[in-house]
Amino acid sequence: MRKLLVCLLSLFGAGTLAQNQMQMLNTTRDQINMEGLKIPTTGTLWGVASANKGEVVGEIYLDTLWTKGNVKLYQSIQPIGGKAIDTLSGLAMRYNVHFNEIEILLNTFNDVKALQGSQIKVFSLEKAGKPAYFLNTQLYKTDKQPTGFYEILVPGKVTLAALPRTIVKKPTYNAAFEVGTKDTRILLDADYYVLKDGKAEKVKPTKKSILEFMPDKAREMEAFLKTNDLDLKERTNLVRLFEHYNSF
């Protein structure tokens, strides 16, 4: 399974990400106008206004900004007047975590398509000039199969991944006392997983739990934790710990 991870990530190497967006424009238009893509129904999420029901507000995107990305599909699709393809490159994209969709921007903000997450094997997005990779959760077996995409934080013999998800906070308004909020709020959160040997296992942010994934270097990793006094509830510290382990 580690070979699969390496193979999938290599599909979106630096060469692909470096392609000029303008050169891709006509191809992108053709690729988007094909069976399997649809107009997203999520646009109303930000515009539901009701004096009685309140609004749905909060975070549904991993990042609201449009960024350059690539998509690898499970099945090939047939563009109009072109050959069957299973990869779309150089797209302006953003990840809608709440609805598990990739939204694709064409040439105007009014021209947006959406691709269902179930159709996508892997995708990449540029973050701070570097590609971030996301693998469909269906690629890894786990006790409770989640929906969505694992963001690869630290690849290696023991891969650390984040699974973005949303939390829905329902209205708390009490009309009798006129207290609380009428709004349904959506909050962005993430769980962390270890990907190894074709399986995904949820990570508990405790020293004992995490060191169980690193039995061959338990002594070295415990010393590293003690020296650096890492709070394992912090994402940056988890990344630092797994990077250190995978450096051996």
Short mmCIF file of C-alpha atoms in Angstrom, two decimals:
data_model
loop_
_atom_site.label_atom_id
_atom_site.label_comp_id
_atom_site.label_asym_id
_atom_site.label_seq_id
_atom_site.Cartn_x
_atom_site.Cartn_y
_atom_site.Cartn_z
CA MET A 1 0.00 0.00 0.00
CA ARG A 2 2.97 2.31 0.55
CA LYS A 3 3.83 1.80 -3.12
CA LEU A 4 0.27 2.84 -4.01
CA LEU A 5 0.67 6.02 -1.97
CA VAL A 6 3.96 6.87 -3.67
CA CYS A 7 2.47 6.09 -7.09
CA LEU A 8 -0.61 8.25 -6.53
CA LEU A 9 1.39 11.20 -5.24
CA SER A 10 3.81 10.98 -8.15
CA LEU A 11 0.90 11.57 -10.54
CA PHE A 12 0.90 15.19 -9.40
CA GLY A 13 4.59 16.01 -9.42
CA ALA A 14 6.22 19.40 -9.74
CA GLY A 15 6.10 19.27 -13.53
CA THR A 16 2.33 19.02 -13.62
CA LEU A 17 1.84 21.73 -11.03
CA ALA A 18 4.15 24.05 -12.95
CA GLN A 19 1.99 24.09 -16.11
CA ASN A 20 0.81 27.56 -17.09
CA GLN A 21 -2.85 28.14 -16.19
CA MET A 22 -3.58 30.06 -19.39
CA GLN A 23 -2.27 27.19 -21.52
CA MET A 24 -4.69 24.87 -19.74
CA LEU A 25 -7.75 27.12 -20.11
CA ASN A 26 -9.32 25.70 -23.30
CA THR A 27 -8.62 22.12 -22.22
CA THR A 28 -10.15 22.80 -18.84
CA ARG A 29 -13.36 24.14 -20.38
CA ASP A 30 -13.73 20.97 -22.46
CA GLN A 31 -12.98 18.72 -19.50
CA ILE A 32 -15.50 20.42 -17.24
CA ASN A 33 -18.36 20.21 -19.74
CA MET A 34 -18.74 16.46 -19.57
CA GLU A 35 -20.94 13.85 -17.98
CA GLY A 36 -20.20 13.36 -14.30
CA LEU A 37 -19.80 17.02 -13.36
CA LYS A 38 -22.70 19.07 -12.07
CA ILE A 39 -23.65 22.51 -10.88
CA PRO A 40 -23.16 22.50 -7.09
CA THR A 41 -26.16 22.77 -4.83
CA THR A 42 -24.08 24.23 -2.02
CA GLY A 43 -24.31 27.85 -3.12
CA THR A 44 -27.49 28.45 -1.09
CA LEU A 45 -25.68 27.46 2.09
CA TRP A 46 -24.34 30.98 2.47
CA GLY A 47 -27.57 32.69 1.44
CA VAL A 48 -30.28 31.09 3.58
CA ALA A 49 -31.95 34.02 5.29
CA SER A 50 -35.03 33.52 7.46
CA ALA A 51 -36.32 35.56 10.38
CA ASN A 52 -37.71 32.40 11.95
CA LYS A 53 -35.06 29.82 11.15
CA GLY A 54 -31.96 31.98 11.14
CA GLU A 55 -29.00 31.43 8.84
CA VAL A 56 -26.58 28.60 8.27
CA VAL A 57 -23.18 30.17 8.90
CA GLY A 58 -19.68 28.92 9.41
CA GLU A 59 -16.87 27.08 7.68
CA ILE A 60 -17.57 24.53 4.97
CA TYR A 61 -14.36 24.87 2.95
CA LEU A 62 -10.88 23.71 3.81
CA ASP A 63 -9.90 27.09 2.36
CA THR A 64 -12.33 29.56 0.80
CA LEU A 65 -9.68 30.77 -1.66
CA TRP A 66 -9.49 29.25 -5.14
CA THR A 67 -6.16 27.54 -5.69
CA LYS A 68 -4.51 25.56 -8.47
CA GLY A 69 -5.04 21.81 -8.28
CA ASN A 70 -5.26 18.44 -10.00
CA VAL A 71 -7.77 15.58 -9.81
CA LYS A 72 -7.31 11.83 -10.38
CA LEU A 73 -10.65 10.09 -10.99
CA TYR A 74 -11.63 6.51 -10.22
CA GLN A 75 -13.05 6.06 -13.72
CA SER A 76 -12.10 7.63 -17.03
CA ILE A 77 -14.50 10.17 -18.49
CA GLN A 78 -15.12 11.21 -22.07
CA PRO A 79 -14.69 14.92 -22.80
CA ILE A 80 -16.66 16.37 -25.67
CA GLY A 81 -14.60 15.84 -28.82
CA GLY A 82 -11.63 14.33 -26.99
CA LYS A 83 -10.06 11.12 -25.71
CA ALA A 84 -11.06 9.43 -22.47
CA ILE A 85 -9.12 10.78 -19.50
CA ASP A 86 -8.93 10.09 -15.78
CA THR A 87 -6.86 13.12 -14.74
CA LEU A 88 -7.76 16.82 -14.79
CA SER A 89 -4.85 19.21 -14.33
CA GLY A 90 -4.27 22.90 -13.71
CA LEU A 91 -7.75 23.63 -12.37
CA ALA A 92 -8.85 26.44 -10.07
CA MET A 93 -10.32 24.45 -7.18
CA ARG A 94 -11.40 24.43 -3.57
CA TYR A 95 -12.50 21.59 -1.30
CA ASN A 96 -16.00 21.74 0.17
CA VAL A 97 -15.50 19.58 3.26
CA HIS A 98 -19.11 19.74 4.45
CA PHE A 99 -20.58 18.34 1.22
CA ASN A 100 -17.47 16.34 0.22
CA GLU A 101 -17.17 18.05 -3.17
CA ILE A 102 -14.44 19.60 -5.23
CA GLU A 103 -15.68 22.89 -6.61
CA ILE A 104 -14.07 23.93 -9.89
CA LEU A 105 -13.95 27.53 -11.07
CA LEU A 106 -13.93 28.18 -14.79
CA ASN A 107 -13.40 31.71 -16.07
CA THR A 108 -15.80 33.65 -13.85
CA PHE A 109 -17.06 33.38 -10.30
CA ASN A 110 -20.52 32.61 -11.72
CA ASP A 111 -19.22 29.62 -13.68
CA VAL A 112 -18.61 26.93 -11.05
CA LYS A 113 -18.95 23.16 -11.34
CA ALA A 114 -18.75 20.52 -8.62
CA LEU A 115 -17.30 17.04 -8.66
CA GLN A 116 -18.53 14.56 -6.05
CA GLY A 117 -15.87 13.21 -3.72
CA SER A 118 -16.96 9.63 -4.42
CA GLN A 119 -15.70 10.04 -8.00
CA ILE A 120 -12.21 11.13 -6.96
CA LYS A 121 -9.32 8.85 -6.01
CA VAL A 122 -6.81 11.58 -5.17
CA PHE A 123 -6.47 15.32 -5.65
CA SER A 124 -3.89 17.98 -4.92
CA LEU A 125 -4.08 21.66 -4.01
CA GLU A 126 -1.32 24.23 -3.82
CA LYS A 127 -0.62 25.50 -0.31
CA ALA A 128 1.98 28.22 0.16
CA GLY A 129 3.46 27.32 -3.20
CA LYS A 130 3.67 23.59 -2.43
CA PRO A 131 1.26 20.75 -3.31
CA ALA A 132 -0.91 19.24 -0.58
CA TYR A 133 -2.19 15.74 -1.40
CA PHE A 134 -5.58 14.27 -0.49
CA LEU A 135 -6.46 10.55 -0.80
CA ASN A 136 -9.99 9.14 -0.75
CA THR A 137 -10.67 7.41 2.56
CA GLN A 138 -11.99 4.37 0.66
CA LEU A 139 -8.40 3.52 -0.29
CA TYR A 140 -7.69 2.46 3.31
CA LYS A 141 -9.50 -0.04 5.51
CA THR A 142 -10.59 1.03 8.99
CA ASP A 143 -13.06 -0.07 11.66
CA LYS A 144 -15.48 2.78 11.00
CA GLN A 145 -15.10 3.85 7.37
CA PRO A 146 -15.22 7.66 7.21
CA THR A 147 -16.20 9.70 4.18
CA GLY A 148 -13.89 12.30 2.73
CA PHE A 149 -10.18 12.61 2.04
CA TYR A 150 -7.03 12.05 4.06
CA GLU A 151 -4.67 15.01 3.73
CA ILE A 152 -1.13 13.62 3.72
CA LEU A 153 0.83 15.54 6.36
CA VAL A 154 3.91 13.34 6.68
CA PRO A 155 4.50 10.58 4.10
CA GLY A 156 6.81 7.72 5.02
CA LYS A 157 6.91 4.21 6.44
CA VAL A 158 4.32 5.43 8.94
CA THR A 159 2.22 8.11 7.22
CA LEU A 160 0.45 10.80 9.23
CA ALA A 161 -2.76 12.15 7.70
CA ALA A 162 -5.49 14.59 8.68
CA LEU A 163 -9.15 13.96 7.92
CA PRO A 164 -10.97 17.31 7.66
CA ARG A 165 -14.58 17.25 8.84
CA THR A 166 -17.30 19.65 9.93
CA ILE A 167 -19.27 19.94 13.15
CA VAL A 168 -22.85 21.24 12.98
CA LYS A 169 -23.99 23.35 15.93
CA LYS A 170 -27.79 23.59 15.97
CA PRO A 171 -29.70 26.73 17.02
CA THR A 172 -30.05 27.31 20.76
CA TYR A 173 -32.68 30.05 20.60
CA ASN A 174 -35.38 29.94 23.25
CA ALA A 175 -38.31 32.12 22.16
CA ALA A 176 -39.87 32.18 25.62
CA PHE A 177 -36.79 33.76 27.19
CA GLU A 178 -35.40 35.34 24.01
CA VAL A 179 -31.94 33.90 24.63
CA GLY A 180 -29.56 31.87 22.48
CA THR A 181 -28.88 32.00 18.76
CA LYS A 182 -31.13 31.27 15.79
CA ASP A 183 -28.22 30.33 13.58
CA THR A 184 -27.07 26.86 12.62
CA ARG A 185 -23.28 27.05 12.77
CA ILE A 186 -20.80 24.86 10.96
CA LEU A 187 -17.30 24.51 12.39
CA LEU A 188 -14.27 23.05 10.65
CA ASP A 189 -12.30 20.40 12.53
CA ALA A 190 -10.01 17.46 11.78
CA ASP A 191 -9.15 13.99 13.04
CA TYR A 192 -5.72 12.43 12.62
CA TYR A 193 -4.91 9.00 11.25
CA VAL A 194 -1.91 6.78 10.68
CA LEU A 195 -1.89 5.14 7.24
CA LYS A 196 0.10 1.93 7.06
CA ASP A 197 -0.13 -1.37 5.18
CA GLY A 198 -3.42 -0.45 3.53
CA LYS A 199 -5.11 0.41 6.82
CA ALA A 200 -6.06 3.66 8.54
CA GLU A 201 -6.04 3.93 12.31
CA LYS A 202 -7.26 6.95 14.22
CA VAL A 203 -4.61 8.67 16.30
CA LYS A 204 -5.24 9.52 19.93
CA PRO A 205 -3.17 12.58 20.93
CA THR A 206 -1.36 10.83 23.77
CA LYS A 207 2.26 9.76 24.05
CA LYS A 208 1.39 6.13 24.80
CA SER A 209 -1.01 5.83 21.86
CA ILE A 210 1.31 7.42 19.33
CA LEU A 211 4.43 5.51 20.38
CA GLU A 212 2.56 2.27 19.68
CA PHE A 213 2.93 3.13 15.99
CA MET A 214 6.71 3.41 16.44
CA PRO A 215 7.76 0.33 18.45
CA ASP A 216 11.13 -0.03 16.70
CA LYS A 217 12.18 3.47 17.79
CA ALA A 218 10.19 3.84 21.01
CA ARG A 219 13.20 4.79 23.13
CA GLU A 220 14.46 7.39 20.66
CA MET A 221 11.00 8.89 20.17
CA GLU A 222 10.33 9.09 23.90
CA ALA A 223 13.61 10.94 24.34
CA PHE A 224 12.67 13.28 21.49
CA LEU A 225 9.34 14.04 23.14
CA LYS A 226 10.97 14.70 26.49
CA THR A 227 13.67 16.96 25.05
CA ASN A 228 11.25 19.05 23.00
CA ASP A 229 8.28 19.01 25.41
CA LEU A 230 5.76 18.55 22.59
CA ASP A 231 2.03 19.02 23.13
CA LEU A 232 0.64 16.26 20.92
CA LYS A 233 -2.76 17.92 20.70
CA GLU A 234 -1.14 20.48 18.39
CA ARG A 235 -1.01 19.63 14.68
CA THR A 236 2.44 21.14 14.19
CA ASN A 237 3.86 18.99 16.98
CA LEU A 238 2.33 15.81 15.56
CA VAL A 239 3.90 16.64 12.20
CA ARG A 240 7.26 17.29 13.86
CA LEU A 241 7.16 13.97 15.72
CA PHE A 242 6.28 11.89 12.65
CA GLU A 243 8.86 13.69 10.53
CA HIS A 244 11.49 12.79 13.11
CA TYR A 245 10.44 9.14 13.18
CA ASN A 246 10.39 8.82 9.40
CA SER A 247 13.87 10.34 9.20
CA PHE A 248 15.47 7.20 10.69
#
